[in-house]
PDB file of C-alpha atoms and ligand atoms in Angstrom:
ATOM      1  CA  PHE A 180      38.492-155.491  30.409  1.00  0.00           C
ATOM      2  CA  GLN A 181      37.547-152.280  32.017  1.00  0.00           C
ATOM      3  CA  ALA A 182      34.934-150.210  29.980  1.00  0.00           C
ATOM      4  CA  SER A 183      36.496-146.598  31.465  1.00  0.00           C
ATOM      5  CA  MET A 184      40.269-147.522  29.244  1.00  0.00           C
ATOM      6  CA  VAL A 185      38.681-146.516  26.372  1.00  0.00           C
ATOM      7  CA  THR A 186      39.269-143.115  26.402  1.00  0.00           C
ATOM      8  CA  PRO A 187      39.881-140.261  24.196  1.00  0.00           C
ATOM      9  CA  GLY A 188      43.892-140.895  24.705  1.00  0.00           C
ATOM     10  CA  ASN A 189      44.037-144.426  23.240  1.00  0.00           C
ATOM     11  CA  VAL A 190      41.972-145.082  20.857  1.00  0.00           C
ATOM     12  CA  PRO A 191      44.583-144.585  18.453  1.00  0.00           C
ATOM     13  CA  LYS A 192      46.418-146.981  20.099  1.00  0.00           C
ATOM     14  CA  LEU A 193      43.765-149.222  20.289  1.00  0.00           C
ATOM     15  CA  VAL A 194      43.181-149.998  16.581  1.00  0.00           C
ATOM     16  CA  GLN A 195      45.522-153.934  16.571  1.00  0.00           C
ATOM     17  CA  HIS A 196      42.118-154.922  18.658  1.00  0.00           C
ATOM     18  CA  MET A 197      40.044-153.869  15.681  1.00  0.00           C
ATOM     19  CA  PRO A 198      37.700-155.210  13.299  1.00  0.00           C
ATOM     20  CA  LEU A 199      39.428-155.062   9.021  1.00  0.00           C
ATOM     21  CA  CYS A 200      35.906-152.146   9.199  1.00  0.00           C
ATOM     22  CA  MET A 201      36.946-150.214  12.909  1.00  0.00           C
ATOM     23  CA  ARG A 202      40.396-149.845  11.921  1.00  0.00           C
ATOM     24  CA  THR A 203      39.296-149.036   8.843  1.00  0.00           C
ATOM     25  CA  MET A 204      37.499-146.180   9.571  1.00  0.00           C
ATOM     26  CA  GLN A 205      39.633-144.680  12.608  1.00  0.00           C
ATOM     27  CA  THR A 206      42.261-144.402   9.716  1.00  0.00           C
ATOM     28  CA  GLY A 207      39.798-142.928   7.651  1.00  0.00           C
ATOM     29  CA  LEU A 208      39.426-140.838  10.994  1.00  0.00           C
ATOM     30  CA  GLN A 209      43.316-139.964  10.623  1.00  0.00           C
ATOM     31  CA  LYS A 210      43.393-138.888   7.425  1.00  0.00           C
ATOM     32  CA  ASP A 211      40.391-136.130   6.601  1.00  0.00           C
ATOM     33  CA  LYS A 212      40.322-134.955  10.172  1.00  0.00           C
ATOM     34  CA  LYS A 213      36.658-135.961   9.645  1.00  0.00           C
ATOM     35  CA  LEU A 214      33.822-138.319   9.090  1.00  0.00           C
ATOM     36  CA  ARG A 215      30.849-138.510   6.668  1.00  0.00           C
ATOM     37  CA  TYR A 216      27.926-139.440   8.404  1.00  0.00           C
ATOM     38  CA  HIS A 217      28.029-143.120   8.259  1.00  0.00           C
ATOM     39  CA  GLY A 218      31.051-142.883   9.032  1.00  0.00           C
ATOM     40  CA  ARG A 219      29.987-141.003  12.682  1.00  0.00           C
ATOM     41  CA  LEU A 220      27.452-142.919  13.083  1.00  0.00           C
ATOM     42  CA  GLN A 221      28.851-146.639  12.587  1.00  0.00           C
ATOM     43  CA  TYR A 222      32.356-145.780  14.143  1.00  0.00           C
ATOM     44  CA  GLY A 223      30.935-143.642  16.922  1.00  0.00           C
ATOM     45  CA  LEU A 224      27.929-145.912  17.619  1.00  0.00           C
ATOM     46  CA  PHE A 225      30.912-148.996  17.775  1.00  0.00           C
ATOM     47  CA  LEU A 226      33.358-146.794  20.331  1.00  0.00           C
ATOM     48  CA  LYS A 227      30.204-146.447  22.539  1.00  0.00           C
ATOM     49  CA  GLY A 228      29.530-149.700  22.968  1.00  0.00           C
ATOM     50  CA  ALA A 229      32.900-150.138  23.446  1.00  0.00           C
ATOM     51  CA  GLY A 230      32.835-148.315  26.351  1.00  0.00           C
ATOM     52  CA  LEU A 231      33.373-144.314  25.278  1.00  0.00           C
ATOM     53  CA  SER A 232      30.911-141.872  27.509  1.00  0.00           C
ATOM     54  CA  LEU A 233      29.245-139.910  25.734  1.00  0.00           C
ATOM     55  CA  GLU A 234      31.970-137.058  26.948  1.00  0.00           C
ATOM     56  CA  ASP A 235      34.502-138.804  26.407  1.00  0.00           C
ATOM     57  CA  ALA A 236      33.857-139.122  23.061  1.00  0.00           C
ATOM     58  CA  LEU A 237      32.923-135.316  22.295  1.00  0.00           C
ATOM     59  CA  VAL A 238      36.249-134.633  22.925  1.00  0.00           C
ATOM     60  CA  PHE A 239      37.621-137.975  21.041  1.00  0.00           C
ATOM     61  CA  PHE A 240      36.370-136.958  18.430  1.00  0.00           C
ATOM     62  CA  GLN A 241      36.113-132.670  18.236  1.00  0.00           C
ATOM     63  CA  ARG A 242      40.640-133.060  19.060  1.00  0.00           C
ATOM     64  CA  SER A 243      39.969-135.992  16.094  1.00  0.00           C
ATOM     65  CA  PHE A 244      37.858-133.501  13.632  1.00  0.00           C
ATOM     66  CA  SER A 245      40.883-131.089  13.643  1.00  0.00           C
ATOM     67  CA  ASN A 246      41.328-128.995  10.603  1.00  0.00           C
ATOM     68  CA  MET A 247      37.836-127.555  11.476  1.00  0.00           C
ATOM     69  CA  THR A 248      37.124-123.367  14.104  1.00  0.00           C
ATOM     70  CA  ALA A 249      35.305-125.145  17.692  1.00  0.00           C
ATOM     71  CA  GLU A 250      32.530-122.964  16.106  1.00  0.00           C
ATOM     72  CA  GLN A 251      32.251-124.901  13.177  1.00  0.00           C
ATOM     73  CA  TRP A 252      32.234-128.526  15.691  1.00  0.00           C
ATOM     74  CA  GLN A 253      29.488-126.780  17.762  1.00  0.00           C
ATOM     75  CA  LYS A 254      27.409-125.670  15.039  1.00  0.00           C
ATOM     76  CA  GLU A 255      27.962-128.801  12.420  1.00  0.00           C
ATOM     77  CA  TYR A 256      28.759-132.071  14.453  1.00  0.00           C
ATOM     78  CA  SER A 257      29.055-132.190  18.214  1.00  0.00           C
ATOM     79  CA  TYR A 258      25.274-132.570  17.438  1.00  0.00           C
ATOM     80  CA  SER A 259      25.658-135.264  16.350  1.00  0.00           C
ATOM     81  CA  ILE A 260      27.638-137.496  18.520  1.00  0.00           C
ATOM     82  CA  ARG A 261      24.999-136.198  21.213  1.00  0.00           C
ATOM     83  CA  HIS A 262      22.487-137.604  18.559  1.00  0.00           C
ATOM     84  CA  THR A 263      24.184-140.957  19.110  1.00  0.00           C
ATOM     85  CA  TYR A 264      23.864-141.208  23.141  1.00  0.00           C
ATOM     86  CA  GLY A 265      20.678-140.661  22.422  1.00  0.00           C
ATOM     87  CA  LYS A 266      20.734-136.372  23.698  1.00  0.00           C
ATOM     88  CA  GLU A 267      19.498-135.278  20.998  1.00  0.00           C
ATOM     89  CA  GLY A 268      16.305-135.654  18.537  1.00  0.00           C
ATOM     90  CA  GLN A 269      14.076-138.444  19.812  1.00  0.00           C
ATOM     91  CA  LYS A 270      15.708-138.980  22.953  1.00  0.00           C
ATOM     92  CA  LYS A 271      16.782-142.746  21.890  1.00  0.00           C
ATOM     93  CA  SER A 272      20.279-143.938  22.678  1.00  0.00           C
ATOM     94  CA  LYS A 273      20.855-146.662  20.157  1.00  0.00           C
ATOM     95  CA  SER A 274      23.461-149.459  19.890  1.00  0.00           C
ATOM     96  CA  ALA A 275      26.527-150.107  18.036  1.00  0.00           C
ATOM     97  CA  TYR A 276      25.141-152.499  14.265  1.00  0.00           C
ATOM     98  CA  ASN A 277      26.399-155.379  14.262  1.00  0.00           C
ATOM     99  CA  CYS A 278      27.830-157.634  10.731  1.00  0.00           C
ATOM    100  CA  SER A 279      24.788-157.799   8.897  1.00  0.00           C
ATOM    101  CA  GLY A 280      23.715-154.036   9.302  1.00  0.00           C
ATOM    102  CA  ILE A 281      26.528-152.785   8.025  1.00  0.00           C
ATOM    103  CA  ILE A 282      26.939-155.165   5.283  1.00  0.00           C
ATOM    104  CA  ASN A 283      24.082-154.643   4.423  1.00  0.00           C
ATOM    105  CA  SER A 284      23.466-150.657   5.120  1.00  0.00           C
ATOM    106  CA  GLN A 285      23.991-147.889   2.351  1.00  0.00           C
ATOM    107  CA  PRO A 286      27.573-148.469   0.901  1.00  0.00           C
ATOM    108  CA  PRO A 287      30.310-145.944   0.874  1.00  0.00           C
ATOM    109  CA  SER A 288      29.356-144.359  -2.408  1.00  0.00           C
ATOM    110  CA  HIS A 289      31.833-140.341  -1.228  1.00  0.00           C
ATOM    111  CA  PRO A 290      36.175-141.102  -2.079  1.00  0.00           C
ATOM    112  CA  GLY A 291      35.300-139.967   2.192  1.00  0.00           C
ATOM    113  CA  ASP A 292      33.541-142.453   2.837  1.00  0.00           C
ATOM    114  CA  HIS A 293      34.862-145.012   5.197  1.00  0.00           C
ATOM    115  CA  HIS A 294      32.583-147.126   6.566  1.00  0.00           C
ATOM    116  CA  GLY A 295      30.995-150.863   5.650  1.00  0.00           C
ATOM    117  CA  CYS A 296      32.802-153.727   6.448  1.00  0.00           C
ATOM    118  CA  PRO A 297      35.888-153.876   3.971  1.00  0.00           C
ATOM    119  CA  TYR A 298      34.945-157.381   3.325  1.00  0.00           C
ATOM    120  CA  LYS A 299      31.672-156.749   1.454  1.00  0.00           C
ATOM    121  CA  GLU A 300      33.104-153.709   0.338  1.00  0.00           C
ATOM    122  CA  TYR A 301      36.701-153.962  -1.315  1.00  0.00           C
ATOM    123  CA  ASP A 302      37.562-156.083  -4.573  1.00  0.00           C
ATOM    124  CA  SER A 303      40.090-158.576  -3.020  1.00  0.00           C
ATOM    125  CA  ASP A 304      43.674-157.339  -4.799  1.00  0.00           C
ATOM    126  CA  LYS A 305      42.558-153.852  -2.417  1.00  0.00           C
ATOM    127  CA  LEU A 306      41.497-156.470   0.544  1.00  0.00           C
ATOM    128  CA  SER A 307      45.419-158.342  -0.095  1.00  0.00           C
ATOM    129  CA  LYS A 308      47.244-155.516  -0.194  1.00  0.00           C
ATOM    130  CA  LEU A 309      45.121-153.119   3.105  1.00  0.00           C
ATOM    131  CA  LEU A 310      46.160-157.127   4.876  1.00  0.00           C
ATOM    132  CA  GLN A 311      49.271-156.384   3.676  1.00  0.00           C
ATOM    133  CA  SER A 312      50.002-153.249   4.315  1.00  0.00           C
ATOM    134  CA  LEU A 313      48.702-154.235   8.545  1.00  0.00           C
ATOM    135  CA  LYS A 314      50.763-156.857   8.678  1.00  0.00           C
ATOM    136  CA  ILE A 315      48.376-159.098   9.550  1.00  0.00           C
ATOM    137  CA  GLY A 316      49.022-162.503   9.522  1.00  0.00           C
ATOM    138  CA  SER A 317      52.877-163.599  10.123  1.00  0.00           C
ATOM    139  CA  THR A 318      52.965-165.894   6.522  1.00  0.00           C
ATOM    140  CA  PRO A 319      51.738-164.760   2.919  1.00  0.00           C
ATOM    141  CA  GLY A 320      49.598-167.961   3.619  1.00  0.00           C
ATOM    142  CA  ASP A 321      47.484-166.433   6.513  1.00  0.00           C
ATOM    143  CA  ARG A 322      46.409-163.482   4.385  1.00  0.00           C
ATOM    144  CA  GLN A 323      45.444-165.956   1.136  1.00  0.00           C
ATOM    145  CA  ALA A 324      43.092-167.394   3.982  1.00  0.00           C
ATOM    146  CA  ILE A 325      41.482-165.239   4.577  1.00  0.00           C
ATOM    147  CA  VAL A 326      41.288-163.270   1.062  1.00  0.00           C
ATOM    148  CA  ASN A 327      39.643-167.182  -0.194  1.00  0.00           C
ATOM    149  CA  LEU A 328      36.896-166.730   1.899  1.00  0.00           C
ATOM    150  CA  GLN A 329      36.722-163.316   1.673  1.00  0.00           C
ATOM    151  CA  LYS A 330      36.227-164.212  -2.060  1.00  0.00           C
ATOM    152  CA  SER A 331      33.633-166.603  -1.955  1.00  0.00           C
ATOM    153  CA  LYS A 332      31.659-164.112  -0.004  1.00  0.00           C
ATOM    154  CA  HIS A 333      32.202-165.733   3.230  1.00  0.00           C
ATOM    155  CA  TYR A 334      32.473-161.296   4.875  1.00  0.00           C
ATOM    156  CA  ASN A 335      31.807-163.036   8.366  1.00  0.00           C
ATOM    157  CA  LEU A 336      33.984-166.089   7.982  1.00  0.00           C
ATOM    158  CA  ALA A 337      36.819-163.428   6.834  1.00  0.00           C
ATOM    159  CA  CYS A 338      37.011-162.299   9.471  1.00  0.00           C
ATOM    160  CA  LEU A 339      36.756-164.702  12.233  1.00  0.00           C
ATOM    161  CA  GLU A 340      39.586-165.805  10.180  1.00  0.00           C
ATOM    162  CA  HIS A 341      41.520-162.872  10.518  1.00  0.00           C
ATOM    163  CA  PHE A 342      40.980-162.338  14.423  1.00  0.00           C
ATOM    164  CA  LYS A 343      42.449-166.311  14.294  1.00  0.00           C
ATOM    165  CA  VAL A 344      45.539-165.355  12.665  1.00  0.00           C
ATOM    166  CA  MET A 345      45.957-162.265  14.995  1.00  0.00           C
ATOM    167  CA  HIS A 346      45.243-163.966  17.877  1.00  0.00           C
ATOM    168  CA  PRO A 347      47.375-167.748  17.443  1.00  0.00           C
ATOM    169  CA  ASN A 348      47.371-170.813  19.988  1.00  0.00           C
ATOM    170  CA  GLN A 349      43.644-171.888  19.898  1.00  0.00           C
ATOM    171  CA  GLU A 350      44.653-173.360  23.821  1.00  0.00           C
ATOM    172  CA  ALA A 351      43.864-169.196  25.069  1.00  0.00           C
ATOM    173  CA  LEU A 352      41.294-168.756  22.320  1.00  0.00           C
ATOM    174  CA  LYS A 353      39.481-171.036  24.098  1.00  0.00           C
ATOM    175  CA  ASP A 354      38.655-169.466  27.220  1.00  0.00           C
ATOM    176  CA  ILE A 355      37.858-166.433  25.009  1.00  0.00           C
ATOM    177  CA  SER A 356      34.591-166.995  22.982  1.00  0.00           C
ATOM    178  CA  VAL A 357      35.124-165.643  20.129  1.00  0.00           C
ATOM    179  CA  ASP A 358      31.202-166.955  18.773  1.00  0.00           C
ATOM    180  CA  ASN A 359      30.228-163.676  17.792  1.00  0.00           C
ATOM    181  CA  ILE A 360      33.053-162.428  16.173  1.00  0.00           C
ATOM    182  CA  GLY A 361      31.557-162.127  12.664  1.00  0.00           C
ATOM    183  CA  ASN A 362      28.331-161.532  13.775  1.00  0.00           C
ATOM    184  CA  HIS A 363      29.253-157.775  16.062  1.00  0.00           C
ATOM    185  CA  PRO A 364      32.122-155.604  15.811  1.00  0.00           C
ATOM    186  CA  ASN A 365      31.953-154.815  19.647  1.00  0.00           C
ATOM    187  CA  ALA A 366      32.446-158.577  20.051  1.00  0.00           C
ATOM    188  CA  TRP A 367      35.478-158.996  18.175  1.00  0.00           C
ATOM    189  CA  PHE A 368      37.125-156.172  19.891  1.00  0.00           C
ATOM    190  CA  ARG A 369      36.324-157.363  23.056  1.00  0.00           C
ATOM    191  CA  ALA A 370      37.504-160.722  22.470  1.00  0.00           C
ATOM    192  CA  SER A 371      41.303-159.214  21.276  1.00  0.00           C
ATOM    193  CA  LEU A 372      40.902-157.696  23.987  1.00  0.00           C
ATOM    194  CA  ALA A 373      40.244-160.990  26.958  1.00  0.00           C
ATOM    195  CA  TYR A 374      42.753-162.476  24.629  1.00  0.00           C
ATOM    196  CA  LYS A 375      45.446-159.725  25.690  1.00  0.00           C
ATOM    197  CA  GLU A 376      45.009-160.059  29.331  1.00  0.00           C
TER     198      GLU A 376
HETATM  199 FE1  SF4 B   9      33.550-155.397  10.799  1.00  0.00          FE
HETATM  200 FE2  SF4 B   9      31.828-157.147  10.519  1.00  0.00          FE
HETATM  201 FE3  SF4 B   9      33.150-156.220   8.040  1.00  0.00          FE
HETATM  202 FE4  SF4 B   9      34.066-158.030  10.607  1.00  0.00          FE
HETATM  203  S1  SF4 B   9      33.064-158.481   9.399  1.00  0.00           S
HETATM  204  S2  SF4 B   9      34.659-156.136   9.227  1.00  0.00           S
HETATM  205  S3  SF4 B   9      33.376-157.323  12.553  1.00  0.00           S
HETATM  206  S4  SF4 B   9      31.077-156.033  10.049  1.00  0.00           S
END
């Protein structure tokens, strides 16, 4: 897997290789044509970790924040993307959040908030409907297995189950590191791309 595979044009097409948190973020971004502070940070750092360069991140987010003038983008938002890459403020380059960082961070509190871990933030009914709408799993039993783990608050295992349902055939999985799936969103993404190759 080449980091250069992730470009401003193909991020939306890579959603099926993303864990539920990041998939939800991309959907929210497309719907609202912007992301609020915590979302920009969580998704921006994930994409950076997936190999999106600063230049490409600026193109991607400006294109996605399509309801505003170039001036508004420059004034209010481009700074925070540059900040994510350590080019503003204290100039410290940040790493992508791991799952416990996401699960334990400030929960979404506004209808425009799409950050956080859906396994923690959604009730099982909402999760079940989301899995169905995304056509995750070939049978209702596949989805139920994910929901059951979420109900017992095993968010990381629910996330791993999502990965297994989306990437059947255990033999192929043997050569792919699933160790960090449910611990880091970028591990999910990397393993999913490796499975495809
Ligand atoms: Fe994202 Fe981690 Fe939650 Fe999975 S367990 S949805 S990777 S935060």
